[in-house]
Tab-separated table of C-alpha atoms in Angstrom:
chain	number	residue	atom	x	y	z
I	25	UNK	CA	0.000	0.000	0.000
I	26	UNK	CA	1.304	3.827	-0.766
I	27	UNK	CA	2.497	5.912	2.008
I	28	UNK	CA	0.350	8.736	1.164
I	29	UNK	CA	-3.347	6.296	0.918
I	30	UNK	CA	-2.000	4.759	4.574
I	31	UNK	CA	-1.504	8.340	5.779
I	32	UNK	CA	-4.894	9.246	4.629
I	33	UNK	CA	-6.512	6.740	5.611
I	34	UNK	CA	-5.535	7.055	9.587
I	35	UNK	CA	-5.741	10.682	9.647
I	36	UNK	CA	-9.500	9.995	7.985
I	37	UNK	CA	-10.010	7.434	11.172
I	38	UNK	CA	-8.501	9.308	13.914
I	39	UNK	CA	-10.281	12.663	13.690
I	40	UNK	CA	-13.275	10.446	13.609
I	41	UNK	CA	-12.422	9.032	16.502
I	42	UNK	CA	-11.535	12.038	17.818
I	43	UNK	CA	-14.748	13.811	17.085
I	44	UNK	CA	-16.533	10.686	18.364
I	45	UNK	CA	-15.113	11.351	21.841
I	46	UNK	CA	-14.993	14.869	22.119
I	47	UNK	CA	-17.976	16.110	24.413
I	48	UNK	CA	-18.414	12.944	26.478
I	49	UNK	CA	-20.053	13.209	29.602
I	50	UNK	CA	-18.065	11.894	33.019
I	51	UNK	CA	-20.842	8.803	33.245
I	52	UNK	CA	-19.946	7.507	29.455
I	53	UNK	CA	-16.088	8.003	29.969
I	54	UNK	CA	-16.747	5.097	32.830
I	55	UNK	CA	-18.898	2.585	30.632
I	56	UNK	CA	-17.398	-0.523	30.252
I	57	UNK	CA	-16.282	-1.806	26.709
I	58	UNK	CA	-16.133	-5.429	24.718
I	59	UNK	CA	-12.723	-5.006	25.377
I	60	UNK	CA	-12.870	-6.541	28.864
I	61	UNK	CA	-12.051	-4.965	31.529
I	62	UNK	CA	-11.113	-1.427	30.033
I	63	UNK	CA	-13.662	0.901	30.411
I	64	UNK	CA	-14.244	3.600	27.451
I	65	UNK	CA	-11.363	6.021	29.237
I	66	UNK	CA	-9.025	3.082	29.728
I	67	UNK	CA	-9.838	1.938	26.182
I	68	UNK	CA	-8.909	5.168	24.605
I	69	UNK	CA	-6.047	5.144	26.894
I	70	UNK	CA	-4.787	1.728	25.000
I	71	UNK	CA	-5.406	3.357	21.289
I	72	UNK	CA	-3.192	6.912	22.625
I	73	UNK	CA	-0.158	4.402	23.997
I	74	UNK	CA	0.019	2.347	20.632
I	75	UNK	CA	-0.487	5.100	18.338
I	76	UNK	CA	1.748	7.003	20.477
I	77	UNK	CA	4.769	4.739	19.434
I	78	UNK	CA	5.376	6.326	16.219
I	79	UNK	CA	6.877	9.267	16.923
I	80	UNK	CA	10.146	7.279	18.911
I	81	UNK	CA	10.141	4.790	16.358
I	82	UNK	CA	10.751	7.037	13.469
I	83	UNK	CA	13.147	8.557	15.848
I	84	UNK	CA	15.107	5.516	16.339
I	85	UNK	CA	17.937	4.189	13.271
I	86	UNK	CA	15.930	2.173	10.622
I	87	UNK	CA	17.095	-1.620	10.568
I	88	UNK	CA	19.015	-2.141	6.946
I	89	UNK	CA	15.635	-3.894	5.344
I	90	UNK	CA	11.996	-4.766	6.886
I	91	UNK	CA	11.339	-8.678	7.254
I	92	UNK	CA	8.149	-8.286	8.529
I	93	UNK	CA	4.340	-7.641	7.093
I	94	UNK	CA	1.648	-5.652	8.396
I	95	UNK	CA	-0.119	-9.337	8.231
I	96	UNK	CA	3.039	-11.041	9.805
I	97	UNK	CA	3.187	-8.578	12.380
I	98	UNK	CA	-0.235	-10.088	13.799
I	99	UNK	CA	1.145	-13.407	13.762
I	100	UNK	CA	0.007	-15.345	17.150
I	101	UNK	CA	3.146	-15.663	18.865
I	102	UNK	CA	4.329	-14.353	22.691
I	103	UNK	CA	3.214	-10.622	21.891
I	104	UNK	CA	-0.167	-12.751	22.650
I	105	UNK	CA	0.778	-14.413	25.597
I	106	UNK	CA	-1.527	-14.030	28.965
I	107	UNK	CA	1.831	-12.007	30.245
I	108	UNK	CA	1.867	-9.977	27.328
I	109	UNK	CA	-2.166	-8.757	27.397
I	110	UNK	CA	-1.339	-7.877	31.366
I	111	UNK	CA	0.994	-5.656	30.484
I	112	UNK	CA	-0.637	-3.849	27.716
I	113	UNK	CA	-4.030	-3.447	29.586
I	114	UNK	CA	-1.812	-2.001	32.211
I	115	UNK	CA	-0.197	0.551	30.120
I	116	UNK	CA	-3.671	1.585	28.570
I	117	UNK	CA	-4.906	2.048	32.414
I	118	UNK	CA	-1.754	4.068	33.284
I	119	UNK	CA	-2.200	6.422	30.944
I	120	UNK	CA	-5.846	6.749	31.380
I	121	UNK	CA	-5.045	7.501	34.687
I	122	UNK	CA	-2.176	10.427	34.211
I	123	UNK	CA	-5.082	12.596	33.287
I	124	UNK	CA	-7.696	13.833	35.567
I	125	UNK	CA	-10.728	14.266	32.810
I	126	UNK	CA	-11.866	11.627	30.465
I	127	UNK	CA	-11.695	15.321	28.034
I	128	UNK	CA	-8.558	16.008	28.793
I	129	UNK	CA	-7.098	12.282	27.802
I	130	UNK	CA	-9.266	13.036	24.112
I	131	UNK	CA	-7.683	16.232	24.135
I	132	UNK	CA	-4.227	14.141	24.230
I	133	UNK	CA	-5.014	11.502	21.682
I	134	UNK	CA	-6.059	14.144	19.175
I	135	UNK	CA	-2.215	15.820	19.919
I	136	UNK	CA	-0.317	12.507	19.998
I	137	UNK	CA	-2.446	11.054	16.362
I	138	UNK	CA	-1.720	14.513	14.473
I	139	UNK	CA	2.094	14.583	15.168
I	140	UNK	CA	2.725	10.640	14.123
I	141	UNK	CA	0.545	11.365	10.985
I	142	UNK	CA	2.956	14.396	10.192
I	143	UNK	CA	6.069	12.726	10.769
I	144	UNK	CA	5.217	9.838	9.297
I	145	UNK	CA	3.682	12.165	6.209
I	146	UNK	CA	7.431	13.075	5.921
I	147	UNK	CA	9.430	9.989	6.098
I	148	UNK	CA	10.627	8.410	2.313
I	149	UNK	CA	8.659	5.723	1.108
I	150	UNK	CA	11.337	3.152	2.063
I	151	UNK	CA	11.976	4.160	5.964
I	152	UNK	CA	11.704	0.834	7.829
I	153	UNK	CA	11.120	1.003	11.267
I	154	UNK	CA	11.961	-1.317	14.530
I	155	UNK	CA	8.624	-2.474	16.443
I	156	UNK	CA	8.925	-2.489	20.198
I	157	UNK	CA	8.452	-6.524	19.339
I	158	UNK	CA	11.522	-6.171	17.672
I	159	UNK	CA	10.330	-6.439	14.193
I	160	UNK	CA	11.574	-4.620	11.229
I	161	UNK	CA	8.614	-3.448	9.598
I	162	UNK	CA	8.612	-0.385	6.480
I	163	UNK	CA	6.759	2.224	8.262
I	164	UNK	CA	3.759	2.133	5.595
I	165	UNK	CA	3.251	-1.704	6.928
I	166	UNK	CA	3.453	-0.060	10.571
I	167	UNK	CA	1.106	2.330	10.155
I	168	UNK	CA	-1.697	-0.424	8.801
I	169	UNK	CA	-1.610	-1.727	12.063
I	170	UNK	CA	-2.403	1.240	13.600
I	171	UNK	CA	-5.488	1.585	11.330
I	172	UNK	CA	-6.385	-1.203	12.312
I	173	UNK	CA	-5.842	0.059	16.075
I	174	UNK	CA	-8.068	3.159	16.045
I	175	UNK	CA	-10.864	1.580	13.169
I	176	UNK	CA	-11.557	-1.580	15.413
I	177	UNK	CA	-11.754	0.550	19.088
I	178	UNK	CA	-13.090	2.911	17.368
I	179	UNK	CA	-16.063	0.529	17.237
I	180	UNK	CA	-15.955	-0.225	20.496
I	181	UNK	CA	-15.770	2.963	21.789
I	182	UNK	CA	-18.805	3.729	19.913
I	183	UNK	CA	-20.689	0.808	20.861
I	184	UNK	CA	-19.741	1.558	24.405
I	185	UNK	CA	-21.427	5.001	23.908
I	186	UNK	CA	-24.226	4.698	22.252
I	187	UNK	CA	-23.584	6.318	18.687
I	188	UNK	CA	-22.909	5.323	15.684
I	189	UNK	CA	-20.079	3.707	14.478
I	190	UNK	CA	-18.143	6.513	12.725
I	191	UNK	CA	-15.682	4.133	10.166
I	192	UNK	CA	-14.375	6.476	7.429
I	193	UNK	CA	-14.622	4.663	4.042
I	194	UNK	CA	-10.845	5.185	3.260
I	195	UNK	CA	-10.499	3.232	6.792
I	196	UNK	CA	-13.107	0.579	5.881
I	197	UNK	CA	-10.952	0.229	2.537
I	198	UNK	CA	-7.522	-0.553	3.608
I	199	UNK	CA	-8.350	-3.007	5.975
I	200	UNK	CA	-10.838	-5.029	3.639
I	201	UNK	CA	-7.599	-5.466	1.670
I	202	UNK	CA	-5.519	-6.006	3.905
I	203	UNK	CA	-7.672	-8.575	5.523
I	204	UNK	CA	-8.586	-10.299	1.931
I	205	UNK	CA	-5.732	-9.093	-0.072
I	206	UNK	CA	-5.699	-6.874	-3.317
I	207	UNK	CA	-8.939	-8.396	-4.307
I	208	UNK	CA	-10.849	-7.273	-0.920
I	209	UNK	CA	-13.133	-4.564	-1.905
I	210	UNK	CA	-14.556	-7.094	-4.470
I	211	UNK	CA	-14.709	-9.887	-1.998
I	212	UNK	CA	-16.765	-8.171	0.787
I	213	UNK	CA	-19.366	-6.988	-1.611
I	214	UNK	CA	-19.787	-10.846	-2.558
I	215	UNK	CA	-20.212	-11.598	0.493
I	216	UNK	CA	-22.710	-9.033	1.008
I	217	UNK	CA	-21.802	-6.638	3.943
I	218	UNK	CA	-21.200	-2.735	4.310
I	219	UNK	CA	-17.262	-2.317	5.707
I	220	UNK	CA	-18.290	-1.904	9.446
I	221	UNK	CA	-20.238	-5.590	9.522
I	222	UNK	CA	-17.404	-6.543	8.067
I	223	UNK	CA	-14.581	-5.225	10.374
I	224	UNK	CA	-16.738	-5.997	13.379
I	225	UNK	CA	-17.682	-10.822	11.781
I	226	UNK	CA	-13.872	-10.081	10.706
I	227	UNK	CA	-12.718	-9.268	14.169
I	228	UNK	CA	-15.293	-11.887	16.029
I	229	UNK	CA	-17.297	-8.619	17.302
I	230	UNK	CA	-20.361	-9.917	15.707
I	231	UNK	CA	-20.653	-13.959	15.387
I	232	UNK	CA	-20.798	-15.691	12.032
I	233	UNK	CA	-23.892	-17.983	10.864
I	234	UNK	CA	-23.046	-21.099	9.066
I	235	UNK	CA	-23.306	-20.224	5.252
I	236	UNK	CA	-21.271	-16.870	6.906
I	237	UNK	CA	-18.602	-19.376	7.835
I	238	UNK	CA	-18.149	-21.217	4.587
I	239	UNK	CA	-18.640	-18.122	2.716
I	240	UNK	CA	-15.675	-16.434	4.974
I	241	UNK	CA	-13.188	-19.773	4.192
I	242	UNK	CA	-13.713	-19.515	0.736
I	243	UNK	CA	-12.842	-16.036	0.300
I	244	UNK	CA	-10.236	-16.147	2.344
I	245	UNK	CA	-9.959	-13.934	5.002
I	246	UNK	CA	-6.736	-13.602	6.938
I	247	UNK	CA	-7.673	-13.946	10.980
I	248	UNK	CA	-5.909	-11.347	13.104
I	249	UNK	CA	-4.395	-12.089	16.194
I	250	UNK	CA	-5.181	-8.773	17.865
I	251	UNK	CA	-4.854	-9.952	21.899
């Protein structure tokens, strides 16, 4: 995928995101979420520590060549584990907690998404970039992932409030193809959903019937490990 269509697309989803929160009451920033046990603050703590990676990463010296996919990086290994999930809810709830209003914390995400867009706007096409996993991943691939990130909690976070779900098309897009390849756009109209069913049967948000099932095997779709 370009660098400029991956750019788009997760400025497109995070000032949705960011609009989606913005406003919230103190009694919805406490509602709990799918994502068990964070709460909507604690969830939107999560999506401000991962996007907030970027920015050191492109800091950091790029490894000589990237090894790693944005569909290898969510292979099922350790970054998985029981151990692993601990220590990421933690980190979402610390950060949550550094704020003193759920507004203030939305006020932070909207800071910390607009610089990594811009720096990562900048970077050449080729910049590969070292994952806190230890992965060397082009920055492009990178950034997919945290699409993916603030497009599926942006979901939740929606669900958890009561609106609707606020998926930018450009969003919807990149991951259909990067969940069913080049072909993806193509494939999900076969199978007959708009691009938020899809995200949501694609991530196991909403449960698949039968003929959904054998439909989903024969077109393929790749299964994220997403913790």
């Amino acid at each position: 995928m370009r660098r400029h269509e991956v750019v788009g697309a997760f400025t497109a989803e995070a000032e949705r995101l960011s609009a989606g929160v913005r406003g919230l009451g103190d009694e919805a920033w406490s509602r709990p979420t799918v994502c068990v046990p964070w709460t909507v603050r604690e969830l939107l703590g999560h999506v401000t520590v991962v996007v907030g990676w970027l920015p050191g990463m492109v800091a950091g010296e790029a490894p000589a060549r990237a090894t790693v996919s944005a569909v290898d990086y969510y292979r099922g290994d350790g970054r998985f584990s029981p151990e692993s999930n601990d220590r990421r809810i933690g980190l979402a709830r610390e950060r949550a907690a550094q704020v003193t209003e759920g507004g203030d914390l939305a006020s932070e995400f909207d800071e910390v998404w607009r610089l990594a867009a811009r720096l990562c706007a900048a970077e050449p096409d080729d910049r590969v970039v070292r994952t806190r996993h230890g992965d060397p991943m082009l920055l492009t691939d990178f950034l997919v992932t945290r699409v993916v990130e603030v497009a599926v909690h942006g979901l939740d976070l929606a669900a958890a409030v009561g609106r609707e779900p606020w998926l930018s098309a450009s969003a919807g897009d990149l991951l259909a193809r990067l969940l069913l390849g080049q072909g993806g756009l193509a494939e999900v109209d076969v199978l007959g959903w708009d691009r938020v069913t899809f995200l949501r049967k694609a991530t196991g948000r909403e449960p698949l019937t039968g003929a959904e099932s054998a439909e989903v095997e024969r077109a393929g779709i790749r299964w994220l490990s997403l913790g």
